[in-house]
Amino acid sequence: MKKIAIVTGGSRGIGKQISIDLAKNNYKVLVNYNKSKSKAEKLKKNLTEKGFDIEIFKADVSKESDVKKLFEYCKECYGSIDLLVNNAGISHEGLITDLSAEEWDSIMNTNLRSVFLCSKEALKIMISNHSGKIINISSMWGVTGGSYEVAYSASKAGIIGFTKGLAKEVGPSGINVNAIAPGVIMTDMMNSFSEEEINDLKEETPLMKVGSAEDISSLVLFLGSEKSNFITGQVIGANGGFVI
Ligand code: NAP
Protein backbone atom coordinates (compact mmCIF):
# COMPACT_ATOMS: atom_id res chain seq x y z
CA MET A 1 0.00 0.00 0.00
CA LYS A 2 1.22 3.50 -0.82
CA LYS A 3 2.26 5.78 2.05
CA ILE A 4 1.16 9.42 2.21
CA ALA A 5 3.61 12.31 2.50
CA ILE A 6 3.43 16.11 2.68
CA VAL A 7 6.50 18.07 1.58
CA THR A 8 6.49 21.78 2.42
CA GLY A 9 8.15 24.01 -0.15
CA GLY A 10 8.17 21.02 -2.47
CA SER A 11 7.98 22.61 -5.91
CA ARG A 12 11.63 23.62 -6.27
CA GLY A 13 15.12 23.05 -4.85
CA ILE A 14 15.65 20.33 -2.27
CA GLY A 15 11.90 19.96 -1.68
CA LYS A 16 11.26 19.26 -5.36
CA GLN A 17 13.81 16.43 -5.38
CA ILE A 18 12.32 15.03 -2.18
CA SER A 19 8.83 15.12 -3.74
CA ILE A 20 10.03 13.36 -6.91
CA ASP A 21 11.92 10.67 -5.02
CA LEU A 22 9.04 10.00 -2.63
CA ALA A 23 6.62 9.71 -5.56
CA LYS A 24 8.98 7.25 -7.26
CA ASN A 25 9.23 5.24 -4.05
CA ASN A 26 5.61 4.38 -3.50
CA TYR A 27 4.36 7.52 -1.77
CA LYS A 28 1.33 9.62 -2.60
CA VAL A 29 2.77 13.12 -2.26
CA LEU A 30 1.03 16.37 -1.41
CA VAL A 31 3.44 19.08 -2.55
CA ASN A 32 3.03 22.41 -0.81
CA TYR A 33 4.14 25.61 -2.52
CA ASN A 34 3.68 29.28 -1.71
CA LYS A 35 4.98 31.58 -4.47
CA SER A 36 6.06 29.05 -7.12
CA LYS A 37 2.65 28.14 -8.56
CA SER A 38 3.80 27.43 -12.11
CA LYS A 39 6.68 25.26 -10.89
CA ALA A 40 4.24 23.29 -8.73
CA GLU A 41 1.83 22.84 -11.64
CA LYS A 42 4.67 21.71 -13.92
CA LEU A 43 5.88 19.20 -11.33
CA LYS A 44 2.37 17.82 -10.91
CA LYS A 45 1.96 17.47 -14.69
CA ASN A 46 5.32 15.73 -15.15
CA LEU A 47 4.81 13.26 -12.33
CA THR A 48 1.14 12.57 -13.10
CA GLU A 49 2.03 11.81 -16.74
CA LYS A 50 4.51 9.23 -15.46
CA GLY A 51 1.74 7.58 -13.42
CA PHE A 52 2.75 8.89 -10.00
CA ASP A 53 0.24 10.06 -7.40
CA ILE A 54 0.80 13.75 -6.63
CA GLU A 55 -1.31 16.70 -5.54
CA ILE A 56 -0.27 20.33 -5.03
CA PHE A 57 -1.55 22.92 -2.57
CA LYS A 58 -0.73 26.59 -2.06
CA ALA A 59 -0.11 27.55 1.56
CA ASP A 60 2.13 29.99 3.36
CA VAL A 61 3.31 27.58 6.03
CA SER A 62 4.12 30.41 8.43
CA LYS A 63 0.35 31.08 8.68
CA GLU A 64 -1.82 28.91 10.90
CA SER A 65 -4.97 29.22 8.75
CA ASP A 66 -3.06 28.19 5.60
CA VAL A 67 -1.49 25.22 7.38
CA LYS A 68 -4.87 24.02 8.62
CA LYS A 69 -6.19 24.19 5.04
CA LEU A 70 -3.15 22.27 3.77
CA PHE A 71 -3.83 19.40 6.15
CA GLU A 72 -7.59 19.47 5.47
CA TYR A 73 -6.73 19.11 1.77
CA CYS A 74 -4.44 16.19 2.58
CA LYS A 75 -7.26 14.45 4.48
CA GLU A 76 -9.63 15.18 1.59
CA CYS A 77 -7.26 13.77 -1.05
CA TYR A 78 -5.54 10.94 0.77
CA GLY A 79 -7.39 10.41 4.08
CA SER A 80 -4.32 10.29 6.32
CA ILE A 81 -0.60 11.13 6.58
CA ASP A 82 2.45 8.92 7.20
CA LEU A 83 5.33 11.31 6.57
CA LEU A 84 5.74 15.06 7.00
CA VAL A 85 8.83 16.71 5.55
CA ASN A 86 9.22 20.23 6.93
CA ASN A 87 11.45 21.59 4.18
CA ALA A 88 10.22 25.14 3.44
CA GLY A 89 12.69 27.80 4.40
CA ILE A 90 14.28 31.13 3.57
CA SER A 91 17.81 32.34 4.11
CA HIS A 92 19.11 35.79 4.91
CA GLU A 93 22.64 37.09 4.84
CA GLY A 94 23.84 40.26 6.50
CA LEU A 95 25.05 41.76 9.73
CA ILE A 96 22.73 41.26 12.70
CA THR A 97 23.01 45.01 13.38
CA ASP A 98 21.42 45.65 9.96
CA LEU A 99 18.57 43.17 10.46
CA SER A 100 15.14 44.67 11.16
CA ALA A 101 12.76 43.14 13.66
CA GLU A 102 10.38 42.46 10.74
CA GLU A 103 13.08 40.52 8.89
CA TRP A 104 13.85 38.54 12.06
CA ASP A 105 10.15 37.67 12.45
CA SER A 106 9.88 36.65 8.81
CA ILE A 107 12.85 34.28 9.07
CA MET A 108 11.68 32.76 12.34
CA ASN A 109 8.07 32.42 11.17
CA THR A 110 8.96 30.81 7.84
CA ASN A 111 11.67 28.52 9.13
CA LEU A 112 10.58 27.62 12.67
CA ARG A 113 6.95 28.58 13.32
CA SER A 114 6.05 26.60 10.18
CA VAL A 115 7.66 23.47 11.61
CA PHE A 116 5.58 23.81 14.78
CA LEU A 117 2.34 24.53 12.88
CA CYS A 118 2.73 21.69 10.36
CA SER A 119 3.93 19.16 12.94
CA LYS A 120 0.98 20.01 15.20
CA GLU A 121 -1.51 19.33 12.39
CA ALA A 122 0.28 16.14 11.29
CA LEU A 123 0.40 14.85 14.86
CA LYS A 124 -3.38 15.07 15.22
CA ILE A 125 -3.54 12.26 12.66
CA MET A 126 -0.29 10.44 13.48
CA ILE A 127 -1.03 10.12 17.22
CA SER A 128 -4.39 8.50 16.54
CA ASN A 129 -2.72 6.20 13.96
CA HIS A 130 0.02 5.44 16.52
CA SER A 131 2.56 5.80 13.69
CA GLY A 132 4.20 8.42 11.53
CA LYS A 133 7.46 10.13 10.75
CA ILE A 134 8.44 13.79 10.80
CA ILE A 135 11.63 14.97 9.12
CA ASN A 136 12.73 18.56 9.67
CA ILE A 137 15.24 20.19 7.34
CA SER A 138 17.60 22.20 9.54
CA SER A 139 21.09 23.31 8.42
CA MET A 140 24.70 22.86 9.45
CA TRP A 141 24.50 26.54 10.49
CA GLY A 142 21.90 25.50 13.05
CA VAL A 143 24.55 23.20 14.54
CA THR A 144 27.61 25.45 14.37
CA GLY A 145 26.17 28.97 13.91
CA GLY A 146 26.95 30.95 10.79
CA SER A 147 28.44 34.44 10.71
CA TYR A 148 26.23 36.91 8.73
CA GLU A 149 23.43 34.34 9.06
CA VAL A 150 22.64 34.73 12.74
CA ALA A 151 18.84 34.79 12.44
CA TYR A 152 18.90 31.88 9.97
CA SER A 153 21.22 29.96 12.33
CA ALA A 154 18.90 30.67 15.27
CA SER A 155 15.86 29.43 13.32
CA LYS A 156 17.67 26.26 12.25
CA ALA A 157 19.01 25.66 15.79
CA GLY A 158 15.41 26.09 16.97
CA ILE A 159 14.41 23.28 14.62
CA ILE A 160 17.00 21.04 16.28
CA GLY A 161 15.66 21.75 19.78
CA PHE A 162 12.12 21.23 18.50
CA THR A 163 13.10 17.91 16.91
CA LYS A 164 14.74 16.58 20.06
CA GLY A 165 11.91 17.67 22.38
CA LEU A 166 9.20 16.39 20.09
CA ALA A 167 10.95 13.05 19.58
CA LYS A 168 10.82 12.50 23.33
CA GLU A 169 7.20 13.64 23.58
CA VAL A 170 5.73 11.56 20.75
CA GLY A 171 8.07 8.56 20.75
CA PRO A 172 5.66 6.67 23.05
CA SER A 173 2.98 7.30 20.39
CA GLY A 174 5.04 5.41 17.80
CA ILE A 175 6.21 8.54 15.96
CA ASN A 176 9.80 9.21 14.83
CA VAL A 177 11.05 12.79 14.59
CA ASN A 178 14.45 13.53 13.07
CA ALA A 179 16.28 16.46 11.53
CA ILE A 180 18.63 16.68 8.58
CA ALA A 181 21.34 19.34 8.70
CA PRO A 182 22.50 19.89 5.11
CA GLY A 183 25.76 21.59 4.22
CA VAL A 184 26.12 23.57 1.00
CA ILE A 185 23.53 22.29 -1.49
CA MET A 186 23.32 23.80 -4.97
CA THR A 187 19.82 25.29 -5.25
CA ASP A 188 18.38 28.79 -5.79
CA MET A 189 19.26 29.45 -2.14
CA MET A 190 22.93 29.59 -3.18
CA ASN A 191 22.31 32.07 -6.04
CA SER A 192 23.78 34.97 -4.10
CA PHE A 193 27.16 33.21 -3.88
CA SER A 194 29.78 33.89 -6.57
CA GLU A 195 31.64 31.08 -8.34
CA GLU A 196 34.72 32.03 -6.36
CA GLU A 197 32.83 31.76 -3.07
CA ILE A 198 31.46 28.34 -4.08
CA ASN A 199 34.99 27.19 -4.93
CA ASP A 200 36.21 28.39 -1.53
CA LEU A 201 33.42 26.43 0.14
CA LYS A 202 34.42 23.32 -1.83
CA GLU A 203 37.99 23.71 -0.66
CA GLU A 204 36.86 23.96 2.96
CA THR A 205 34.93 20.69 2.56
CA PRO A 206 36.85 17.43 3.15
CA LEU A 207 35.06 15.74 0.23
CA MET A 208 36.03 18.78 -1.92
CA LYS A 209 32.56 19.29 -3.35
CA VAL A 210 29.19 20.86 -2.69
CA GLY A 211 26.07 18.76 -2.36
CA SER A 212 23.05 18.15 -4.55
CA ALA A 213 19.35 17.97 -3.70
CA GLU A 214 19.64 14.19 -4.24
CA ASP A 215 22.12 14.01 -1.34
CA ILE A 216 19.32 15.21 0.92
CA SER A 217 16.39 13.36 -0.67
CA SER A 218 18.21 10.01 -0.29
CA LEU A 219 18.41 10.67 3.46
CA VAL A 220 14.72 11.58 3.55
CA LEU A 221 13.89 8.27 1.85
CA PHE A 222 15.91 6.43 4.50
CA LEU A 223 14.45 8.35 7.45
CA GLY A 224 10.95 7.92 6.04
CA SER A 225 11.36 4.16 5.65
CA GLU A 226 11.09 1.30 8.11
CA LYS A 227 14.90 0.96 7.86
CA SER A 228 15.13 3.89 10.28
CA ASN A 229 12.50 2.68 12.76
CA PHE A 230 14.93 2.78 15.71
CA ILE A 231 16.20 6.28 14.92
CA THR A 232 14.53 9.28 16.54
CA GLY A 233 15.55 12.68 17.89
CA GLN A 234 18.68 12.70 15.75
CA VAL A 235 20.28 15.40 13.64
CA ILE A 236 21.88 13.81 10.59
CA GLY A 237 24.53 15.93 8.88
CA ALA A 238 24.90 15.76 5.10
CA ASN A 239 27.70 18.22 4.42
CA GLY A 240 30.67 16.46 2.80
CA GLY A 241 32.51 16.65 6.12
CA PHE A 242 32.26 20.46 6.42
CA VAL A 243 31.14 19.89 10.02
CA ILE A 244 32.85 17.04 11.83
P1 NAP B 1 15.10 27.14 -2.24
O1 NAP B 1 15.53 26.53 -3.51
O2 NAP B 1 15.25 28.60 -2.03
O3 NAP B 1 13.60 26.68 -1.93
C1 NAP B 1 12.92 27.16 -0.80
C2 NAP B 1 11.56 26.50 -0.74
O4 NAP B 1 10.89 26.97 0.43
C3 NAP B 1 10.69 26.86 -1.95
O5 NAP B 1 10.02 25.70 -2.40
C4 NAP B 1 9.69 27.86 -1.37
O6 NAP B 1 8.40 27.78 -1.97
C5 NAP B 1 9.59 27.34 0.06
N1 NAP B 1 9.05 28.38 0.95
C6 NAP B 1 9.66 29.52 1.37
N2 NAP B 1 8.82 30.22 2.15
C7 NAP B 1 7.66 29.52 2.21
C8 NAP B 1 6.41 29.73 2.87
N3 NAP B 1 6.18 30.80 3.63
N4 NAP B 1 5.44 28.78 2.71
C9 NAP B 1 5.65 27.69 1.95
N5 NAP B 1 6.82 27.44 1.30
C10 NAP B 1 7.80 28.35 1.44
O7 NAP B 1 15.92 26.50 -1.02
P2 NAP B 1 16.47 25.02 -0.80
O8 NAP B 1 17.95 25.09 -0.90
O9 NAP B 1 15.73 24.02 -1.61
O10 NAP B 1 16.12 24.86 0.75
C11 NAP B 1 15.20 23.91 1.25
C12 NAP B 1 15.44 23.77 2.74
O11 NAP B 1 16.79 23.31 2.96
C13 NAP B 1 15.33 25.09 3.50
O12 NAP B 1 14.72 24.89 4.74
C14 NAP B 1 16.78 25.51 3.70
O13 NAP B 1 16.95 26.36 4.80
C15 NAP B 1 17.44 24.17 3.87
N6 NAP B 1 18.88 24.18 3.61
C16 NAP B 1 19.38 24.50 2.38
C17 NAP B 1 20.75 24.51 2.18
C18 NAP B 1 21.36 24.87 0.85
O14 NAP B 1 22.61 25.02 0.79
N7 NAP B 1 20.63 24.98 -0.23
C19 NAP B 1 21.61 24.20 3.23
C20 NAP B 1 21.07 23.88 4.47
C21 NAP B 1 19.71 23.86 4.65
P3 NAP B 1 7.82 28.92 -2.98
O15 NAP B 1 8.89 29.18 -4.00
O16 NAP B 1 6.60 28.27 -3.54
O17 NAP B 1 7.49 30.13 -2.14
Coordinates of C-alpha atoms and ligand atoms in Angstrom, one line a residue:
M1 CA 0.0 0.0 0.0
K2 CA 1.2 3.5 -0.8
K3 CA 2.3 5.8 2.0
I4 CA 1.2 9.4 2.2
A5 CA 3.6 12.3 2.5
I6 CA 3.4 16.1 2.7
V7 CA 6.5 18.1 1.6
T8 CA 6.5 21.8 2.4
G9 CA 8.2 24.0 -0.1
G10 CA 8.2 21.0 -2.5
S11 CA 8.0 22.6 -5.9
R12 CA 11.6 23.6 -6.3
G13 CA 15.1 23.0 -4.9
I14 CA 15.6 20.3 -2.3
G15 CA 11.9 20.0 -1.7
K16 CA 11.3 19.3 -5.4
Q17 CA 13.8 16.4 -5.4
I18 CA 12.3 15.0 -2.2
S19 CA 8.8 15.1 -3.7
I20 CA 10.0 13.4 -6.9
D21 CA 11.9 10.7 -5.0
L22 CA 9.0 10.0 -2.6
A23 CA 6.6 9.7 -5.6
K24 CA 9.0 7.3 -7.3
N25 CA 9.2 5.2 -4.1
N26 CA 5.6 4.4 -3.5
Y27 CA 4.4 7.5 -1.8
K28 CA 1.3 9.6 -2.6
V29 CA 2.8 13.1 -2.3
L30 CA 1.0 16.4 -1.4
V31 CA 3.4 19.1 -2.5
N32 CA 3.0 22.4 -0.8
Y33 CA 4.1 25.6 -2.5
N34 CA 3.7 29.3 -1.7
K35 CA 5.0 31.6 -4.5
S36 CA 6.1 29.1 -7.1
K37 CA 2.6 28.1 -8.6
S38 CA 3.8 27.4 -12.1
K39 CA 6.7 25.3 -10.9
A40 CA 4.2 23.3 -8.7
E41 CA 1.8 22.8 -11.6
K42 CA 4.7 21.7 -13.9
L43 CA 5.9 19.2 -11.3
K44 CA 2.4 17.8 -10.9
K45 CA 2.0 17.5 -14.7
N46 CA 5.3 15.7 -15.2
L47 CA 4.8 13.3 -12.3
T48 CA 1.1 12.6 -13.1
E49 CA 2.0 11.8 -16.7
K50 CA 4.5 9.2 -15.5
G51 CA 1.7 7.6 -13.4
F52 CA 2.7 8.9 -10.0
D53 CA 0.2 10.1 -7.4
I54 CA 0.8 13.7 -6.6
E55 CA -1.3 16.7 -5.5
I56 CA -0.3 20.3 -5.0
F57 CA -1.6 22.9 -2.6
K58 CA -0.7 26.6 -2.1
A59 CA -0.1 27.6 1.6
D60 CA 2.1 30.0 3.4
V61 CA 3.3 27.6 6.0
S62 CA 4.1 30.4 8.4
K63 CA 0.4 31.1 8.7
E64 CA -1.8 28.9 10.9
S65 CA -5.0 29.2 8.8
D66 CA -3.1 28.2 5.6
V67 CA -1.5 25.2 7.4
K68 CA -4.9 24.0 8.6
K69 CA -6.2 24.2 5.0
L70 CA -3.2 22.3 3.8
F71 CA -3.8 19.4 6.2
E72 CA -7.6 19.5 5.5
Y73 CA -6.7 19.1 1.8
C74 CA -4.4 16.2 2.6
K75 CA -7.3 14.4 4.5
E76 CA -9.6 15.2 1.6
C77 CA -7.3 13.8 -1.1
Y78 CA -5.5 10.9 0.8
G79 CA -7.4 10.4 4.1
S80 CA -4.3 10.3 6.3
I81 CA -0.6 11.1 6.6
D82 CA 2.4 8.9 7.2
L83 CA 5.3 11.3 6.6
L84 CA 5.7 15.1 7.0
V85 CA 8.8 16.7 5.5
N86 CA 9.2 20.2 6.9
N87 CA 11.5 21.6 4.2
A88 CA 10.2 25.1 3.4
G89 CA 12.7 27.8 4.4
I90 CA 14.3 31.1 3.6
S91 CA 17.8 32.3 4.1
H92 CA 19.1 35.8 4.9
E93 CA 22.6 37.1 4.8
G94 CA 23.8 40.3 6.5
L95 CA 25.1 41.8 9.7
I96 CA 22.7 41.3 12.7
T97 CA 23.0 45.0 13.4
D98 CA 21.4 45.7 10.0
L99 CA 18.6 43.2 10.5
S100 CA 15.1 44.7 11.2
A101 CA 12.8 43.1 13.7
E102 CA 10.4 42.5 10.7
E103 CA 13.1 40.5 8.9
W104 CA 13.9 38.5 12.1
D105 CA 10.2 37.7 12.4
S106 CA 9.9 36.7 8.8
I107 CA 12.8 34.3 9.1
M108 CA 11.7 32.8 12.3
N109 CA 8.1 32.4 11.2
T110 CA 9.0 30.8 7.8
N111 CA 11.7 28.5 9.1
L112 CA 10.6 27.6 12.7
R113 CA 6.9 28.6 13.3
S114 CA 6.0 26.6 10.2
V115 CA 7.7 23.5 11.6
F116 CA 5.6 23.8 14.8
L117 CA 2.3 24.5 12.9
C118 CA 2.7 21.7 10.4
S119 CA 3.9 19.2 12.9
K120 CA 1.0 20.0 15.2
E121 CA -1.5 19.3 12.4
A122 CA 0.3 16.1 11.3
L123 CA 0.4 14.8 14.9
K124 CA -3.4 15.1 15.2
I125 CA -3.5 12.3 12.7
M126 CA -0.3 10.4 13.5
I127 CA -1.0 10.1 17.2
S128 CA -4.4 8.5 16.5
N129 CA -2.7 6.2 14.0
H130 CA 0.0 5.4 16.5
S131 CA 2.6 5.8 13.7
G132 CA 4.2 8.4 11.5
K133 CA 7.5 10.1 10.8
I134 CA 8.4 13.8 10.8
I135 CA 11.6 15.0 9.1
N136 CA 12.7 18.6 9.7
I137 CA 15.2 20.2 7.3
S138 CA 17.6 22.2 9.5
S139 CA 21.1 23.3 8.4
M140 CA 24.7 22.9 9.4
W141 CA 24.5 26.5 10.5
G142 CA 21.9 25.5 13.0
V143 CA 24.5 23.2 14.5
T144 CA 27.6 25.4 14.4
G145 CA 26.2 29.0 13.9
G146 CA 27.0 30.9 10.8
S147 CA 28.4 34.4 10.7
Y148 CA 26.2 36.9 8.7
E149 CA 23.4 34.3 9.1
V150 CA 22.6 34.7 12.7
A151 CA 18.8 34.8 12.4
Y152 CA 18.9 31.9 10.0
S153 CA 21.2 30.0 12.3
A154 CA 18.9 30.7 15.3
S155 CA 15.9 29.4 13.3
K156 CA 17.7 26.3 12.3
A157 CA 19.0 25.7 15.8
G158 CA 15.4 26.1 17.0
I159 CA 14.4 23.3 14.6
I160 CA 17.0 21.0 16.3
G161 CA 15.7 21.7 19.8
F162 CA 12.1 21.2 18.5
T163 CA 13.1 17.9 16.9
K164 CA 14.7 16.6 20.1
G165 CA 11.9 17.7 22.4
L166 CA 9.2 16.4 20.1
A167 CA 11.0 13.0 19.6
K168 CA 10.8 12.5 23.3
E169 CA 7.2 13.6 23.6
V170 CA 5.7 11.6 20.7
G171 CA 8.1 8.6 20.7
P172 CA 5.7 6.7 23.1
S173 CA 3.0 7.3 20.4
G174 CA 5.0 5.4 17.8
I175 CA 6.2 8.5 16.0
N176 CA 9.8 9.2 14.8
V177 CA 11.1 12.8 14.6
N178 CA 14.5 13.5 13.1
A179 CA 16.3 16.5 11.5
I180 CA 18.6 16.7 8.6
A181 CA 21.3 19.3 8.7
P182 CA 22.5 19.9 5.1
G183 CA 25.8 21.6 4.2
V184 CA 26.1 23.6 1.0
I185 CA 23.5 22.3 -1.5
M186 CA 23.3 23.8 -5.0
T187 CA 19.8 25.3 -5.2
D188 CA 18.4 28.8 -5.8
M189 CA 19.3 29.5 -2.1
M190 CA 22.9 29.6 -3.2
N191 CA 22.3 32.1 -6.0
S192 CA 23.8 35.0 -4.1
F193 CA 27.2 33.2 -3.9
S194 CA 29.8 33.9 -6.6
E195 CA 31.6 31.1 -8.3
E196 CA 34.7 32.0 -6.4
E197 CA 32.8 31.8 -3.1
I198 CA 31.5 28.3 -4.1
N199 CA 35.0 27.2 -4.9
D200 CA 36.2 28.4 -1.5
L201 CA 33.4 26.4 0.1
K202 CA 34.4 23.3 -1.8
E203 CA 38.0 23.7 -0.7
E204 CA 36.9 24.0 3.0
T205 CA 34.9 20.7 2.6
P206 CA 36.9 17.4 3.1
L207 CA 35.1 15.7 0.2
M208 CA 36.0 18.8 -1.9
K209 CA 32.6 19.3 -3.4
V210 CA 29.2 20.9 -2.7
G211 CA 26.1 18.8 -2.4
S212 CA 23.0 18.2 -4.6
A213 CA 19.4 18.0 -3.7
E214 CA 19.6 14.2 -4.2
D215 CA 22.1 14.0 -1.3
I216 CA 19.3 15.2 0.9
S217 CA 16.4 13.4 -0.7
S218 CA 18.2 10.0 -0.3
L219 CA 18.4 10.7 3.5
V220 CA 14.7 11.6 3.5
L221 CA 13.9 8.3 1.9
F222 CA 15.9 6.4 4.5
L223 CA 14.5 8.4 7.5
G224 CA 11.0 7.9 6.0
S225 CA 11.4 4.2 5.6
E226 CA 11.1 1.3 8.1
K227 CA 14.9 1.0 7.9
S228 CA 15.1 3.9 10.3
N229 CA 12.5 2.7 12.8
F230 CA 14.9 2.8 15.7
I231 CA 16.2 6.3 14.9
T232 CA 14.5 9.3 16.5
G233 CA 15.5 12.7 17.9
Q234 CA 18.7 12.7 15.8
V235 CA 20.3 15.4 13.6
I236 CA 21.9 13.8 10.6
G237 CA 24.5 15.9 8.9
A238 CA 24.9 15.8 5.1
N239 CA 27.7 18.2 4.4
G240 CA 30.7 16.5 2.8
G241 CA 32.5 16.7 6.1
F242 CA 32.3 20.5 6.4
V243 CA 31.1 19.9 10.0
I244 CA 32.9 17.0 11.8
Ligands
NAP1 P1 15.1 27.1 -2.2 O1 15.5 26.5 -3.5 O2 15.3 28.6 -2.0 O3 13.6 26.7 -1.9 C1 12.9 27.2 -0.8 C2 11.6 26.5 -0.7 O4 10.9 27.0 0.4 C3 10.7 26.9 -1.9 O5 10.0 25.7 -2.4 C4 9.7 27.9 -1.4 O6 8.4 27.8 -2.0 C5 9.6 27.3 0.1 N1 9.0 28.4 0.9 C6 9.7 29.5 1.4 N2 8.8 30.2 2.1 C7 7.7 29.5 2.2 C8 6.4 29.7 2.9 N3 6.2 30.8 3.6 N4 5.4 28.8 2.7 C9 5.6 27.7 1.9 N5 6.8 27.4 1.3 C10 7.8 28.3 1.4 O7 15.9 26.5 -1.0 P2 16.5 25.0 -0.8 O8 17.9 25.1 -0.9 O9 15.7 24.0 -1.6 O10 16.1 24.9 0.7 C11 15.2 23.9 1.2 C12 15.4 23.8 2.7 O11 16.8 23.3 3.0 C13 15.3 25.1 3.5 O12 14.7 24.9 4.7 C14 16.8 25.5 3.7 O13 17.0 26.4 4.8 C15 17.4 24.2 3.9 N6 18.9 24.2 3.6 C16 19.4 24.5 2.4 C17 20.7 24.5 2.2 C18 21.4 24.9 0.8 O14 22.6 25.0 0.8 N7 20.6 25.0 -0.2 C19 21.6 24.2 3.2 C20 21.1 23.9 4.5 C21 19.7 23.9 4.6 P3 7.8 28.9 -3.0 O15 8.9 29.2 -4.0 O16 6.6 28.3 -3.5 O17 7.5 30.1 -2.1

